[in-house]
Short mmCIF file of C-alpha atoms in Angstrom, two decimals:
data_model
loop_
_atom_site.label_atom_id
_atom_site.label_comp_id
_atom_site.label_asym_id
_atom_site.label_seq_id
_atom_site.Cartn_x
_atom_site.Cartn_y
_atom_site.Cartn_z
CA MET Z 1 85.41 38.15 79.34
CA LYS Z 2 82.32 38.06 77.12
CA LYS Z 3 82.89 39.74 73.75
CA ILE Z 4 79.38 41.77 74.49
CA GLU Z 5 80.38 41.97 77.89
CA LEU Z 6 84.00 44.18 76.70
CA ILE Z 7 82.11 46.16 74.11
CA LYS Z 8 79.67 47.35 76.39
CA ILE Z 9 82.68 48.69 78.77
CA LEU Z 10 84.34 50.08 75.49
CA LEU Z 11 81.52 51.72 74.59
CA GLY Z 12 80.84 53.09 78.49
CA CYS Z 13 84.36 54.63 78.32
CA CYS Z 14 83.67 56.33 74.65
CA LEU Z 15 80.69 57.87 76.52
CA MET Z 16 82.63 58.85 78.92
CA LEU Z 17 85.64 60.99 77.01
CA SER Z 18 83.36 62.20 74.44
CA CYS Z 19 81.42 64.00 77.81
CA LEU Z 20 84.42 65.85 78.95
CA PRO Z 21 84.38 68.92 77.29
CA LEU Z 22 80.95 69.04 77.85
CA PHE Z 23 82.08 69.07 81.43
CA ALA Z 24 84.37 71.66 81.15
CA GLN Z 25 82.95 73.46 79.05
CA ASN Z 26 79.89 74.05 82.52
CA VAL Z 27 83.08 75.12 84.29
CA ARG Z 28 82.11 79.03 84.12
CA PHE Z 29 85.19 81.03 85.21
CA THR Z 30 84.24 84.83 86.31
CA GLU Z 31 85.71 87.77 83.63
CA GLN Z 32 84.76 90.74 84.57
CA GLY Z 33 82.31 91.67 87.77
CA VAL Z 34 82.56 93.43 91.66
CA ILE Z 35 84.49 91.72 95.07
CA GLU Z 36 83.58 93.53 98.62
CA TYR Z 37 86.10 93.21 100.86
CA GLU Z 38 86.17 93.90 104.66
CA LYS Z 39 89.28 94.58 106.45
CA ARG Z 40 89.50 94.10 109.89
CA VAL Z 41 92.54 95.11 111.98
CA ASN Z 42 93.04 93.91 115.84
CA THR Z 43 94.04 97.22 117.36
CA HIS Z 44 94.52 96.03 120.84
CA ALA Z 45 97.37 93.95 119.33
CA VAL Z 46 98.54 96.61 117.36
CA MET Z 47 99.00 98.97 120.25
CA LYS Z 48 100.48 96.31 122.22
CA ARG Z 49 102.85 96.12 119.84
CA MET Z 50 103.54 100.21 119.10
CA MET Z 51 103.82 100.46 122.93
CA GLY Z 52 106.32 97.43 123.11
CA GLY Z 53 104.69 94.91 124.63
CA GLY Z 54 103.50 96.75 127.97
CA ALA Z 55 106.46 95.29 129.49
CA ARG Z 56 107.78 98.22 132.41
CA GLU Z 57 108.50 97.41 136.30
CA ASP Z 58 106.35 100.25 137.39
CA GLY Z 59 103.25 98.44 135.07
CA PHE Z 60 103.01 102.24 134.72
CA MET Z 61 102.48 101.19 130.37
CA GLU Z 62 100.80 98.88 130.98
CA GLU Z 63 97.95 100.40 132.97
CA ALA Z 64 97.80 102.83 129.97
CA MET Z 65 97.65 100.39 127.91
CA ASP Z 66 94.17 98.83 129.90
CA GLY Z 67 92.76 102.08 129.97
CA MET Z 68 93.09 102.30 126.34
CA LYS Z 69 91.43 99.15 125.55
CA LYS Z 70 88.06 100.04 127.56
CA LYS Z 71 87.63 103.32 124.93
CA MET Z 72 87.79 100.87 121.24
CA PRO Z 73 87.03 97.85 119.99
CA GLN Z 74 90.19 95.07 119.75
CA PHE Z 75 88.74 95.10 115.61
CA ASN Z 76 88.65 98.09 113.82
CA VAL Z 77 86.29 96.91 110.48
CA PHE Z 78 86.60 98.79 106.65
CA LYS Z 79 85.04 97.95 103.76
CA SER Z 80 86.29 98.05 99.47
CA SER Z 81 85.12 97.32 96.54
CA LEU Z 82 87.49 95.77 94.10
CA SER Z 83 85.81 96.01 89.89
CA PHE Z 84 87.85 94.60 87.33
CA ARG Z 85 87.67 93.65 83.87
CA ASP Z 86 90.20 93.25 80.68
CA GLN Z 87 93.05 92.54 83.00
CA LYS Z 88 92.53 95.83 84.28
CA THR Z 89 91.79 96.14 88.12
CA LEU Z 90 90.27 99.21 90.65
CA PHE Z 91 90.85 99.35 94.26
CA VAL Z 92 87.93 102.14 96.07
CA PRO Z 93 87.57 102.02 99.81
CA GLU Z 94 84.97 103.05 101.37
CA VAL Z 95 84.59 106.26 103.43
CA LYS Z 96 84.55 106.20 107.17
CA LYS Z 97 84.03 108.43 109.03
CA GLU Z 98 84.38 107.94 112.53
CA ASP Z 99 87.58 105.84 113.50
CA PRO Z 100 87.93 105.53 117.05
CA SER Z 101 91.67 104.36 117.39
CA ASP Z 102 92.30 108.63 116.00
CA MET Z 103 91.58 109.39 119.11
CA PHE Z 104 95.22 107.08 120.08
CA GLY Z 105 97.29 108.54 117.43
CA MET Z 106 96.97 104.41 115.55
CA GLY Z 107 94.49 105.72 112.64
CA LEU Z 108 97.48 105.82 109.74
CA MET Z 109 97.72 102.52 111.10
CA GLY Z 110 94.25 100.62 109.88
CA LYS Z 111 92.84 103.14 107.64
CA GLN Z 112 91.84 102.72 103.68
CA ASN Z 113 92.73 105.95 101.84
CA ASN Z 114 94.73 104.40 99.07
CA ILE Z 115 92.44 104.27 95.31
CA ILE Z 116 94.17 101.36 93.75
CA TYR Z 117 94.04 100.81 89.84
CA SER Z 118 96.12 98.09 88.26
CA ASP Z 119 96.81 96.91 85.05
CA PHE Z 120 98.23 93.49 84.47
CA SER Z 121 99.28 93.67 80.14
CA SER Z 122 101.32 96.13 81.27
CA ALA Z 123 102.37 94.97 84.88
CA SER Z 124 101.84 99.01 86.25
CA SER Z 125 99.70 100.94 88.62
CA ILE Z 126 99.07 103.96 89.54
CA SER Z 127 97.56 105.44 92.90
CA GLN Z 128 96.20 107.32 95.61
CA ARG Z 129 97.10 108.46 98.63
CA ASN Z 130 96.28 110.55 101.19
CA VAL Z 131 99.30 110.88 103.62
CA LEU Z 132 99.05 113.12 106.57
CA ASP Z 133 96.15 115.30 104.24
CA GLU Z 134 98.12 115.78 101.78
CA VAL Z 135 97.28 113.73 98.81
CA PHE Z 136 99.24 111.91 95.51
CA LEU Z 137 99.24 110.41 92.20
CA VAL Z 138 101.92 107.63 92.63
CA LYS Z 139 102.90 105.79 88.96
CA ASP Z 140 104.82 102.05 89.79
CA SER Z 141 105.51 99.04 88.20
CA LEU Z 142 103.29 96.48 90.20
CA ARG Z 143 104.52 94.69 93.57
CA ARG Z 144 107.03 92.08 92.81
CA MET Z 145 106.28 89.21 95.66
CA VAL Z 146 107.80 86.27 96.12
CA TRP Z 147 104.68 83.36 96.88
CA LYS Z 148 104.81 79.73 97.62
CA ILE Z 149 101.57 77.70 96.47
CA THR Z 150 100.42 74.84 98.66
CA GLU Z 151 97.67 72.09 99.22
CA GLU Z 152 95.67 73.95 101.66
CA THR Z 153 92.46 75.17 100.33
CA ARG Z 154 89.61 77.17 101.28
CA ASP Z 155 86.46 78.80 101.29
CA ILE Z 156 85.71 82.06 100.50
CA ALA Z 157 83.13 83.42 99.31
CA GLY Z 158 81.47 80.82 97.19
CA TYR Z 159 85.30 79.91 95.13
CA SER Z 160 87.04 77.45 96.39
CA CYS Z 161 90.22 79.25 97.36
CA ARG Z 162 93.91 77.73 97.48
CA ARG Z 163 96.76 79.11 99.88
CA ALA Z 164 99.51 81.00 99.18
CA ASN Z 165 102.26 82.05 101.47
CA GLY Z 166 104.63 84.80 99.99
CA LEU Z 167 106.78 87.96 100.91
CA MET Z 168 106.70 91.55 100.46
CA LEU Z 169 108.92 94.48 101.62
CA ASP Z 170 111.71 92.31 102.10
CA SER Z 171 110.65 91.25 105.90
CA ILE Z 172 106.47 91.05 105.93
CA TYR Z 173 105.28 87.33 106.05
CA VAL Z 174 101.96 88.00 103.66
CA VAL Z 175 99.22 83.81 104.07
CA ALA Z 176 96.55 85.16 100.69
CA PHE Z 177 94.18 83.02 99.51
CA TYR Z 178 93.51 82.85 95.84
CA THR Z 179 91.25 81.85 93.03
CA ASP Z 180 91.97 80.53 89.55
CA LYS Z 181 87.88 80.21 89.13
CA ILE Z 182 88.53 84.85 88.81
CA PRO Z 183 91.40 84.84 86.21
CA VAL Z 184 93.05 87.62 86.98
CA SER Z 185 95.77 88.02 88.84
CA GLY Z 186 94.90 90.68 91.37
CA GLY Z 187 94.07 91.09 94.62
CA PRO Z 188 92.61 93.86 97.48
CA GLU Z 189 95.05 96.90 98.12
CA SER Z 190 98.24 95.99 96.35
CA PHE Z 191 98.04 92.39 96.76
CA SER Z 192 99.14 90.26 93.45
CA GLY Z 193 101.15 87.75 91.10
CA LEU Z 194 99.30 84.52 91.86
CA PRO Z 195 97.38 82.93 88.75
CA GLY Z 196 94.10 84.19 89.80
CA MET Z 197 91.88 86.58 92.06
CA ILE Z 198 93.64 87.04 95.54
CA LEU Z 199 89.86 86.55 97.68
CA GLY Z 200 91.44 86.83 101.84
CA VAL Z 201 94.80 88.10 102.68
CA ALA Z 202 96.18 87.99 106.31
CA LEU Z 203 99.40 89.36 107.67
CA PRO Z 204 100.37 87.96 110.99
CA HIS Z 205 102.62 89.30 112.56
CA GLU Z 206 100.47 93.16 110.67
CA ASN Z 207 97.73 92.23 112.79
CA LEU Z 208 95.62 92.82 109.45
CA THR Z 209 93.53 91.26 107.28
CA TRP Z 210 91.02 91.46 104.30
CA PHE Z 211 88.93 88.84 103.19
CA ALA Z 212 86.27 88.94 100.67
CA THR Z 213 82.59 89.43 101.28
CA LYS Z 214 80.46 89.01 98.04
CA VAL Z 215 81.81 88.77 94.55
CA THR Z 216 79.14 89.50 92.38
CA ASP Z 217 79.67 88.45 88.03
CA THR Z 218 78.40 90.80 86.59
CA PRO Z 219 79.41 93.21 83.82
CA VAL Z 220 81.73 96.21 84.57
CA ASN Z 221 81.41 99.38 82.46
CA PRO Z 222 84.88 100.47 81.34
CA GLN Z 223 84.62 103.72 82.75
CA VAL Z 224 84.57 102.61 85.52
CA VAL Z 225 87.48 100.67 86.24
CA VAL Z 226 89.83 103.88 85.30
CA PRO Z 227 92.43 105.31 86.90
CA PRO Z 228 92.73 107.65 89.81
CA VAL Z 229 93.98 111.50 88.65
CA LYS Z 230 93.65 113.84 92.00
CA GLY Z 231 96.94 113.92 93.27
CA LYS Z 232 100.56 115.59 93.23
CA ALA Z 233 102.68 113.18 90.83
CA MET Z 234 105.31 111.20 91.91
CA ASP Z 235 106.82 107.64 91.14
CA GLY Z 236 107.17 105.00 93.37
CA PRO Z 237 110.65 105.66 94.74
CA ALA Z 238 110.73 109.12 95.35
CA PHE Z 239 106.71 109.01 96.99
CA LYS Z 240 109.01 105.73 99.20
CA ALA Z 241 111.96 108.50 99.51
CA TYR Z 242 109.04 111.26 101.03
CA LEU Z 243 107.33 109.09 102.89
CA THR Z 244 111.21 108.04 104.63
CA SER Z 245 112.03 112.35 105.08
CA SER Z 246 108.95 112.93 106.54
CA PHE Z 247 108.80 110.35 109.02
CA LYS Z 248 113.11 110.33 110.28
CA GLN Z 249 111.77 112.02 113.50
CA TRP Z 250 108.79 109.52 114.72
CA GLY Z 251 111.54 107.37 116.66
CA SER Z 252 110.84 103.59 116.17
CA SER Z 253 107.35 103.92 115.47
CA ALA Z 254 108.20 105.23 112.01
CA ASN Z 255 109.13 101.62 110.42
CA ALA Z 256 105.18 100.62 111.34
CA PHE Z 257 103.56 103.64 109.80
CA LEU Z 258 105.61 103.59 106.86
CA LYS Z 259 104.71 99.67 106.85
CA SER Z 260 100.56 101.14 106.12
CA LEU Z 261 101.01 103.03 103.92
CA ILE Z 262 102.73 101.20 101.83
CA LEU Z 263 100.74 98.27 101.71
#
């Protein structure tokens, strides 16, 4: 190799190395903004699960379930927003005036009644939770989840997200998609604990999903991301004990309702 060609190669390598910091500077990280989520509940699947699959020798339950399916959409859709800044988030559901599943006693299974404030610097949360026409203000630590990050990726709301599989409340299987371009370890509802913002969540066995539909990279007023203040004050363990006591008369349906209320 001629000396002049070697010099050209070395100069080219030096130029490439000098440009790397410029490339890194062009990678934008969203430090604050608002995320819009859409929650979808497969009401037909939830109803079938609550009725034990609908299998009866006389076919009565199957016929009853078919009749109810005709009166409600298969998917119930709820919207919400998540404001974030300074390693804090505030999840606020959009109030849905009409819910066709209410007439069948399934409203608790899919509604979004919780306003949730999370502070990732102090690993704490304050949530306003509505249960059976009562309002509670629950102070607790952030939920701990066991996550396993995979190589699978998916684009959500304009962000490349990596998949993680998790387990919550010892038995609920969770699939989440997070982006490290939003360096906040939060997500919809109380989902958190990944190295970036969670933009998609699926609970396959519970027939629930949350996915971001829009991310607005914009300054957020500090007075927006503040804890809720309304409700009867309780800590996390006391709230769970109250729920267990309140629903013990619900029989086999109690566990399903309890899961939906503490997500």
